[in-house]
Amino acid sequence: MRLGYYARLFGVQARASLTTAMQYRADFLVQGLTSLYWLGWNLVPLLVLYDDRTTVAGWSFGAALVVMAHFVIVRGILEGAINPSLGAVVEQIRSGAFDYTLLRPADAQFLVSTARFAPWRVLDVLGGVGLLIYAFVRLGQAPSPAQLGAGLVLLGAGLAVMYGLWIMIVATAFWVVRMDNLIYLLSSVFDAARWPASVFRGVWKVVFTFVIPLALMTTFPARALLGTVTWQAGIGCLVGALLVSVAARLVWRLALRSYTSASS
Amino acid sequence: MTIEVAGLSKHFKVHRRPPGLAAAVRSLWRRRYDTVKAVDDVTFTIARGERVGFLGPNGAGKTTTMKVLSGLLHPTAGTVRVEGHQPFRREPDFLRRITLVMGQKQQLLWDLPPSETYALNRAVFGVDPAQARQTIAELTELLGLAGLTDKPTRQLSLGERMKCELAAALLHRPTTLFLDEPTIGLDVAMQVTIRDFIRDYNQRHDATVLLTSHYMDDVVALCPRVIVIDGGRLIHDGDLRALVKTMIPDKLVSFTGGVPAEEVARLGEVVKAEGGRTTVRVPEARLREVVSHVLDRAGADLAVEDPPLEDVMRKLFKDKRAGAPAPAGEPAP
């Protein structure tokens, strides 16, 4: 019953986002072209890097391309499904329009997380999938069904981690009101997820594994597809995703209590 | 009782900063906080189906009280019950019974027609499709929404948008309405439409209404009872007419021509004289005498009115600040 209720709610919100996107046809077109442009541009550093070497930190060009494809997919989901709504919440909290979210008898975190989608980002995700297929063709191998399954599960875990981090950032907006810069910062840091995690050394390795677990978002799902992930690491990813999700929920609920609402 | 408020206080910590760039830089790492008592020990109850005006100057604590009552803010102290619930728990059953309309904020999706917001609210509040259709038909008729709900919100005029906002807020047929400045910025005709609609909704659904408005006409037309707060404290709760009578026990008598100038001065204090129409302020005890005198001279063109509520409020706040005793609040009907 509750599941059906939230499924319906999701449907209505998604339809509203789609309708909004359709209303601005020119924008739709421009966004599509931008997606293609970025897809191409993303490859440039990789091509430069592998121009005169065959492996970087043990990663061949094809394998690094698998990580890159994951980066494109995850970023497409981030820009298409997470950033639009959560960015809007920060603005709503500042203006006080968030009041109306709290007046609705549904979970506020669900409402804000599904409030806005950018449908054309589907193109990014499709581009990423295309890149993934190309990478495997180049490698001359194909993931087994088990590897495919593990890859999808770890991709899900990676997305959960990213969503959790973003929720925690947004939650801080309840206390400090202006949060835009932290969102930019996190978006910039996320850019590092285009590289296999083992490329990073020293302090960055620690930061990207434990503080902002970029490795969980792209490298581990990619390694699962390539069949190079141990099952211990896989379980570690799932536990990490669970911990981040629970922490995000707790922080969100705590933050909601200190919502002060802007004046009329 | 639909609304029970006992000893309600809501305090905010606000960051204080002297003007100037130097102070702004200093405030980056050292901040001084002051406690503002937005609402301070307020107690009242409202029965099912009552229409109550909630009055007070800007910053008196009206909106804060409304937000506590609708569950948006945690009270600092005191107890609040609305529709049998503690609002800040935000239980779905509570939220389905109330609504809060804020004239200065909007819930309609800006780029989409209001009908999309209705679809969203229908899903969120779990309103049965048949009932939703019926409610929308009813609201469309009462508010004159025909042709508006399919235009993108951004293309609607302020008045049209407000009507659509009201419909969005009432789609789930709440039985307690918190209306915070629902007529702000609207022209007189639109104000009257909204006012009539609120009264009609109140009677049809036996809904409880708590209303704030800067337009005293709204309050006079809609609310037999008023609660007045100033500086976060309750200073009057009772019958509106009784309040007016206690504060300014005079009537305004206006008429055109007929009465010689020297006689006008003897009738009472002249408040206004323009376009051939004279208005004098008359103590209630002398009303009968003055009216019959004017009727003798000026004929039938005569009107007797209560003093404007604005004057009453101004006097009430002035007296309060000067420390005069409060007028005896009459129990609510």
mmCIF file of N, CA and C in Angstrom, chain A residues 150-236:
data_model
loop_
_atom_site.group_PDB
_atom_site.id
_atom_site.type_symbol
_atom_site.label_atom_id
_atom_site.label_comp_id
_atom_site.label_asym_id
_atom_site.label_seq_id
_atom_site.Cartn_x
_atom_site.Cartn_y
_atom_site.Cartn_z
ATOM 1 N N ALA A 150 26.972 -8.475 -10.699
ATOM 2 C CA ALA A 150 27.767 -7.844 -9.641
ATOM 3 C C ALA A 150 28.008 -6.374 -9.978
ATOM 4 N N GLY A 151 28.265 -6.097 -11.263
ATOM 5 C CA GLY A 151 28.493 -4.715 -11.696
ATOM 6 C C GLY A 151 27.286 -3.846 -11.407
ATOM 7 N N LEU A 152 26.095 -4.373 -11.728
ATOM 8 C CA LEU A 152 24.874 -3.587 -11.506
ATOM 9 C C LEU A 152 24.636 -3.343 -10.021
ATOM 10 N N VAL A 153 24.855 -4.396 -9.213
ATOM 11 C CA VAL A 153 24.646 -4.243 -7.762
ATOM 12 C C VAL A 153 25.607 -3.188 -7.206
ATOM 13 N N LEU A 154 26.872 -3.263 -7.612
ATOM 14 C CA LEU A 154 27.841 -2.296 -7.092
ATOM 15 C C LEU A 154 27.574 -0.888 -7.635
ATOM 16 N N LEU A 155 27.063 -0.816 -8.864
ATOM 17 C CA LEU A 155 26.682 0.499 -9.401
ATOM 18 C C LEU A 155 25.560 1.091 -8.543
ATOM 19 N N GLY A 156 24.592 0.241 -8.188
ATOM 20 C CA GLY A 156 23.504 0.681 -7.301
ATOM 21 C C GLY A 156 24.056 1.180 -5.976
ATOM 22 N N ALA A 157 25.024 0.416 -5.419
ATOM 23 C CA ALA A 157 25.630 0.820 -4.144
ATOM 24 C C ALA A 157 26.345 2.164 -4.302
ATOM 25 N N GLY A 158 27.044 2.325 -5.425
ATOM 26 C CA GLY A 158 27.757 3.580 -5.672
ATOM 27 C C GLY A 158 26.803 4.755 -5.750
ATOM 28 N N LEU A 159 25.669 4.539 -6.435
ATOM 29 C CA LEU A 159 24.683 5.620 -6.544
ATOM 30 C C LEU A 159 24.094 5.957 -5.187
ATOM 31 N N ALA A 160 23.881 4.920 -4.362
ATOM 32 C CA ALA A 160 23.350 5.152 -3.016
ATOM 33 C C ALA A 160 24.317 6.008 -2.205
ATOM 34 N N VAL A 161 25.611 5.728 -2.354
ATOM 35 C CA VAL A 161 26.620 6.510 -1.634
ATOM 36 C C VAL A 161 26.579 7.971 -2.078
ATOM 37 N N MET A 162 26.487 8.158 -3.399
ATOM 38 C CA MET A 162 26.480 9.525 -3.905
ATOM 39 C C MET A 162 25.225 10.275 -3.439
ATOM 40 N N TYR A 163 24.089 9.624 -3.554
ATOM 41 C CA TYR A 163 22.840 10.241 -3.111
ATOM 42 C C TYR A 163 22.911 10.594 -1.624
ATOM 43 N N GLY A 164 23.450 9.677 -0.826
ATOM 44 C CA GLY A 164 23.577 9.926 0.611
ATOM 45 C C GLY A 164 24.437 11.139 0.906
ATOM 46 N N LEU A 165 25.562 11.243 0.184
ATOM 47 C CA LEU A 165 26.442 12.400 0.388
ATOM 48 C C LEU A 165 25.710 13.694 0.048
ATOM 49 N N TRP A 166 24.985 13.661 -1.070
ATOM 50 C CA TRP A 166 24.283 14.871 -1.484
ATOM 51 C C TRP A 166 23.189 15.253 -0.474
ATOM 52 N N ILE A 167 22.476 14.263 0.037
ATOM 53 C CA ILE A 167 21.442 14.544 1.042
ATOM 54 C C ILE A 167 22.056 15.203 2.283
ATOM 55 N N MET A 168 23.224 14.702 2.675
ATOM 56 C CA MET A 168 23.863 15.283 3.864
ATOM 57 C C MET A 168 24.259 16.737 3.605
ATOM 58 N N ILE A 169 24.743 17.001 2.398
ATOM 59 C CA ILE A 169 25.107 18.383 2.057
ATOM 60 C C ILE A 169 23.870 19.279 2.102
ATOM 61 N N VAL A 170 22.790 18.792 1.488
ATOM 62 C CA VAL A 170 21.569 19.593 1.465
ATOM 63 C C VAL A 170 21.056 19.819 2.886
ATOM 64 N N ALA A 171 21.171 18.783 3.712
ATOM 65 C CA ALA A 171 20.694 18.905 5.089
ATOM 66 C C ALA A 171 21.411 20.028 5.818
ATOM 67 N N THR A 172 22.679 20.233 5.499
ATOM 68 C CA THR A 172 23.392 21.312 6.184
ATOM 69 C C THR A 172 22.783 22.670 5.838
ATOM 70 N N ALA A 173 22.064 22.744 4.708
ATOM 71 C CA ALA A 173 21.426 24.004 4.340
ATOM 72 C C ALA A 173 20.379 24.420 5.375
ATOM 73 N N PHE A 174 19.846 23.470 6.124
ATOM 74 C CA PHE A 174 18.877 23.810 7.161
ATOM 75 C C PHE A 174 19.547 24.631 8.258
ATOM 76 N N TRP A 175 20.832 24.381 8.459
ATOM 77 C CA TRP A 175 21.533 25.123 9.517
ATOM 78 C C TRP A 175 22.165 26.397 8.989
ATOM 79 N N VAL A 176 22.808 26.292 7.839
ATOM 80 C CA VAL A 176 23.593 27.443 7.394
ATOM 81 C C VAL A 176 22.962 28.194 6.247
ATOM 82 N N VAL A 177 21.803 27.726 5.762
ATOM 83 C CA VAL A 177 21.014 28.380 4.732
ATOM 84 C C VAL A 177 21.666 28.414 3.341
ATOM 85 N N ARG A 178 22.876 29.006 3.224
ATOM 86 C CA ARG A 178 23.457 29.031 1.882
ATOM 87 C C ARG A 178 24.467 27.914 1.723
ATOM 88 N N MET A 179 24.186 27.034 0.740
ATOM 89 C CA MET A 179 24.974 25.827 0.643
ATOM 90 C C MET A 179 25.527 25.640 -0.758
ATOM 91 N N ASP A 180 25.221 26.582 -1.663
ATOM 92 C CA ASP A 180 25.531 26.392 -3.080
ATOM 93 C C ASP A 180 26.987 26.010 -3.306
ATOM 94 N N ASN A 181 27.896 26.686 -2.568
ATOM 95 C CA ASN A 181 29.312 26.476 -2.824
ATOM 96 C C ASN A 181 29.761 25.057 -2.489
ATOM 97 N N LEU A 182 29.171 24.495 -1.453
ATOM 98 C CA LEU A 182 29.543 23.140 -1.074
ATOM 99 C C LEU A 182 29.096 22.160 -2.155
ATOM 100 N N ILE A 183 27.970 22.444 -2.776
ATOM 101 C CA ILE A 183 27.501 21.582 -3.864
ATOM 102 C C ILE A 183 28.476 21.651 -5.040
ATOM 103 N N TYR A 184 28.931 22.880 -5.347
ATOM 104 C CA TYR A 184 29.917 23.022 -6.430
ATOM 105 C C TYR A 184 31.181 22.260 -6.089
ATOM 106 N N LEU A 185 31.610 22.392 -4.833
ATOM 107 C CA LEU A 185 32.835 21.733 -4.408
ATOM 108 C C LEU A 185 32.723 20.229 -4.611
ATOM 109 N N LEU A 186 31.594 19.672 -4.152
ATOM 110 C CA LEU A 186 31.422 18.229 -4.244
ATOM 111 C C LEU A 186 31.365 17.798 -5.710
ATOM 112 N N SER A 187 30.709 18.627 -6.547
ATOM 113 C CA SER A 187 30.636 18.312 -7.969
ATOM 114 C C SER A 187 32.038 18.289 -8.576
ATOM 115 N N SER A 188 32.871 19.242 -8.141
ATOM 116 C CA SER A 188 34.227 19.299 -8.685
ATOM 117 C C SER A 188 35.036 18.094 -8.230
ATOM 118 N N VAL A 189 34.888 17.760 -6.938
ATOM 119 C CA VAL A 189 35.634 16.620 -6.415
ATOM 120 C C VAL A 189 35.206 15.345 -7.138
ATOM 121 N N PHE A 190 33.893 15.292 -7.417
ATOM 122 C CA PHE A 190 33.369 14.095 -8.074
ATOM 123 C C PHE A 190 34.049 13.869 -9.421
ATOM 124 N N ASP A 191 34.533 14.943 -10.020
ATOM 125 C CA ASP A 191 35.191 14.846 -11.310
ATOM 126 C C ASP A 191 36.371 13.865 -11.279
ATOM 127 N N ALA A 192 36.983 13.703 -10.102
ATOM 128 C CA ALA A 192 38.117 12.789 -9.979
ATOM 129 C C ALA A 192 37.695 11.338 -10.167
ATOM 130 N N ALA A 193 36.379 11.084 -10.089
ATOM 131 C CA ALA A 193 35.907 9.703 -10.194
ATOM 132 C C ALA A 193 36.047 9.152 -11.605
ATOM 133 N N ARG A 194 36.490 10.008 -12.551
ATOM 134 C CA ARG A 194 36.677 9.519 -13.909
ATOM 135 C C ARG A 194 37.913 8.620 -14.013
ATOM 136 N N TRP A 195 38.818 8.740 -13.021
ATOM 137 C CA TRP A 195 40.035 7.918 -13.044
ATOM 138 C C TRP A 195 39.872 6.699 -12.152
ATOM 139 N N PRO A 196 40.496 5.591 -12.531
ATOM 140 C CA PRO A 196 40.498 4.435 -11.619
ATOM 141 C C PRO A 196 41.096 4.854 -10.282
ATOM 142 N N ALA A 197 40.502 4.383 -9.181
ATOM 143 C CA ALA A 197 40.910 4.865 -7.859
ATOM 144 C C ALA A 197 42.384 4.588 -7.569
ATOM 145 N N SER A 198 42.939 3.494 -8.129
ATOM 146 C CA SER A 198 44.325 3.137 -7.795
ATOM 147 C C SER A 198 45.341 4.081 -8.438
ATOM 148 N N VAL A 199 44.866 4.990 -9.304
ATOM 149 C CA VAL A 199 45.739 6.008 -9.878
ATOM 150 C C VAL A 199 46.198 6.969 -8.786
ATOM 151 N N PHE A 200 45.337 7.154 -7.795
ATOM 152 C CA PHE A 200 45.654 8.121 -6.732
ATOM 153 C C PHE A 200 46.526 7.478 -5.674
ATOM 154 N N ARG A 201 47.438 8.309 -5.113
ATOM 155 C CA ARG A 201 48.365 7.796 -4.108
ATOM 156 C C ARG A 201 48.262 8.626 -2.830
ATOM 157 N N GLY A 202 48.777 8.071 -1.754
ATOM 158 C CA GLY A 202 48.930 8.814 -0.507
ATOM 159 C C GLY A 202 47.606 9.307 0.054
ATOM 160 N N VAL A 203 47.611 10.600 0.414
ATOM 161 C CA VAL A 203 46.453 11.138 1.124
ATOM 162 C C VAL A 203 45.197 11.102 0.258
ATOM 163 N N TRP A 204 45.364 11.317 -1.060
ATOM 164 C CA TRP A 204 44.188 11.309 -1.938
ATOM 165 C C TRP A 204 43.510 9.950 -1.965
ATOM 166 N N LYS A 205 44.349 8.920 -1.874
ATOM 167 C CA LYS A 205 43.805 7.569 -1.881
ATOM 168 C C LYS A 205 42.880 7.377 -0.670
ATOM 169 N N VAL A 206 43.339 7.883 0.483
ATOM 170 C CA VAL A 206 42.535 7.762 1.704
ATOM 171 C C VAL A 206 41.256 8.589 1.574
ATOM 172 N N VAL A 207 41.418 9.838 1.084
ATOM 173 C CA VAL A 207 40.257 10.727 0.965
ATOM 174 C C VAL A 207 39.210 10.120 0.036
ATOM 175 N N PHE A 208 39.672 9.628 -1.135
ATOM 176 C CA PHE A 208 38.709 9.145 -2.118
ATOM 177 C C PHE A 208 38.152 7.762 -1.792
ATOM 178 N N THR A 209 38.749 7.103 -0.803
ATOM 179 C CA THR A 209 38.196 5.806 -0.415
ATOM 180 C C THR A 209 37.241 5.947 0.763
ATOM 181 N N PHE A 210 37.628 6.815 1.726
ATOM 182 C CA PHE A 210 36.847 6.851 2.970
ATOM 183 C C PHE A 210 36.070 8.150 3.176
ATOM 184 N N VAL A 211 36.642 9.296 2.807
ATOM 185 C CA VAL A 211 35.953 10.566 3.075
ATOM 186 C C VAL A 211 34.886 10.808 2.010
ATOM 187 N N ILE A 212 35.322 10.849 0.772
ATOM 188 C CA ILE A 212 34.368 10.957 -0.332
ATOM 189 C C ILE A 212 34.608 9.726 -1.196
ATOM 190 N N PRO A 213 33.883 8.660 -0.923
ATOM 191 C CA PRO A 213 34.249 7.365 -1.509
ATOM 192 C C PRO A 213 33.975 7.293 -3.011
ATOM 193 N N LEU A 214 34.793 8.019 -3.771
ATOM 194 C CA LEU A 214 34.642 8.003 -5.226
ATOM 195 C C LEU A 214 34.879 6.601 -5.781
ATOM 196 N N ALA A 215 35.798 5.868 -5.133
ATOM 197 C CA ALA A 215 36.124 4.526 -5.618
ATOM 198 C C ALA A 215 34.868 3.663 -5.687
ATOM 199 N N LEU A 216 33.990 3.870 -4.674
ATOM 200 C CA LEU A 216 32.750 3.088 -4.637
ATOM 201 C C LEU A 216 31.835 3.417 -5.805
ATOM 202 N N MET A 217 31.938 4.662 -6.298
ATOM 203 C CA MET A 217 30.962 5.098 -7.301
ATOM 204 C C MET A 217 31.312 4.595 -8.701
ATOM 205 N N THR A 218 32.604 4.559 -9.049
ATOM 206 C CA THR A 218 32.935 4.169 -10.423
ATOM 207 C C THR A 218 33.915 2.999 -10.514
ATOM 208 N N THR A 219 34.978 3.031 -9.696
ATOM 209 C CA THR A 219 36.027 2.018 -9.884
ATOM 210 C C THR A 219 35.542 0.602 -9.555
ATOM 211 N N PHE A 220 34.864 0.462 -8.402
ATOM 212 C CA PHE A 220 34.446 -0.886 -8.012
ATOM 213 C C PHE A 220 33.402 -1.479 -8.955
ATOM 214 N N PRO A 221 32.366 -0.709 -9.359
ATOM 215 C CA PRO A 221 31.441 -1.290 -10.343
ATOM 216 C C PRO A 221 32.161 -1.676 -11.634
ATOM 217 N N ALA A 222 33.140 -0.848 -12.060
ATOM 218 C CA ALA A 222 33.871 -1.154 -13.288
ATOM 219 C C ALA A 222 34.679 -2.439 -13.114
ATOM 220 N N ARG A 223 35.320 -2.572 -11.937
ATOM 221 C CA ARG A 223 36.124 -3.777 -11.707
ATOM 222 C C ARG A 223 35.250 -5.014 -11.611
ATOM 223 N N ALA A 224 34.038 -4.843 -11.128
ATOM 224 C CA ALA A 224 33.122 -5.982 -11.073
ATOM 225 C C ALA A 224 32.823 -6.466 -12.489
ATOM 226 N N LEU A 225 32.612 -5.517 -13.403
ATOM 227 C CA LEU A 225 32.339 -5.890 -14.785
ATOM 228 C C LEU A 225 33.568 -6.551 -15.419
ATOM 229 N N LEU A 226 34.743 -6.051 -15.037
ATOM 230 C CA LEU A 226 35.977 -6.594 -15.606
ATOM 231 C C LEU A 226 36.378 -7.904 -14.933
ATOM 232 N N GLY A 227 35.677 -8.232 -13.840
ATOM 233 C CA GLY A 227 35.957 -9.474 -13.135
ATOM 234 C C GLY A 227 37.205 -9.413 -12.283
ATOM 235 N N THR A 228 37.581 -8.215 -11.842
ATOM 236 C CA THR A 228 38.803 -8.106 -11.046
ATOM 237 C C THR A 228 38.518 -7.683 -9.615
ATOM 238 N N VAL A 229 37.266 -7.782 -9.186
ATOM 239 C CA VAL A 229 36.951 -7.366 -7.817
ATOM 240 C C VAL A 229 36.833 -8.607 -6.936
ATOM 241 N N THR A 230 37.375 -8.531 -5.705
ATOM 242 C CA THR A 230 37.232 -9.668 -4.786
ATOM 243 C C THR A 230 35.873 -9.577 -4.113
ATOM 244 N N TRP A 231 35.372 -10.709 -3.651
ATOM 245 C CA TRP A 231 34.052 -10.639 -3.024
ATOM 246 C C TRP A 231 34.101 -9.886 -1.705
ATOM 247 N N GLN A 232 35.278 -9.873 -1.037
ATOM 248 C CA GLN A 232 35.388 -9.087 0.199
ATOM 249 C C GLN A 232 35.198 -7.600 -0.107
ATOM 250 N N ALA A 233 35.845 -7.149 -1.184
ATOM 251 C CA ALA A 233 35.723 -5.738 -1.553
ATOM 252 C C ALA A 233 34.270 -5.426 -1.919
ATOM 253 N N GLY A 234 33.620 -6.374 -2.607
ATOM 254 C CA GLY A 234 32.216 -6.180 -2.983
ATOM 255 C C GLY A 234 31.345 -5.989 -1.759
ATOM 256 N N ILE A 235 31.539 -6.860 -0.757
ATOM 257 C CA ILE A 235 30.756 -6.738 0.479
ATOM 258 C C ILE A 235 31.077 -5.425 1.169
ATOM 259 N N GLY A 236 32.367 -5.067 1.146
ATOM 260 C CA GLY A 236 32.771 -3.785 1.737
ATOM 261 C C GLY A 236 32.001 -2.630 1.110
#
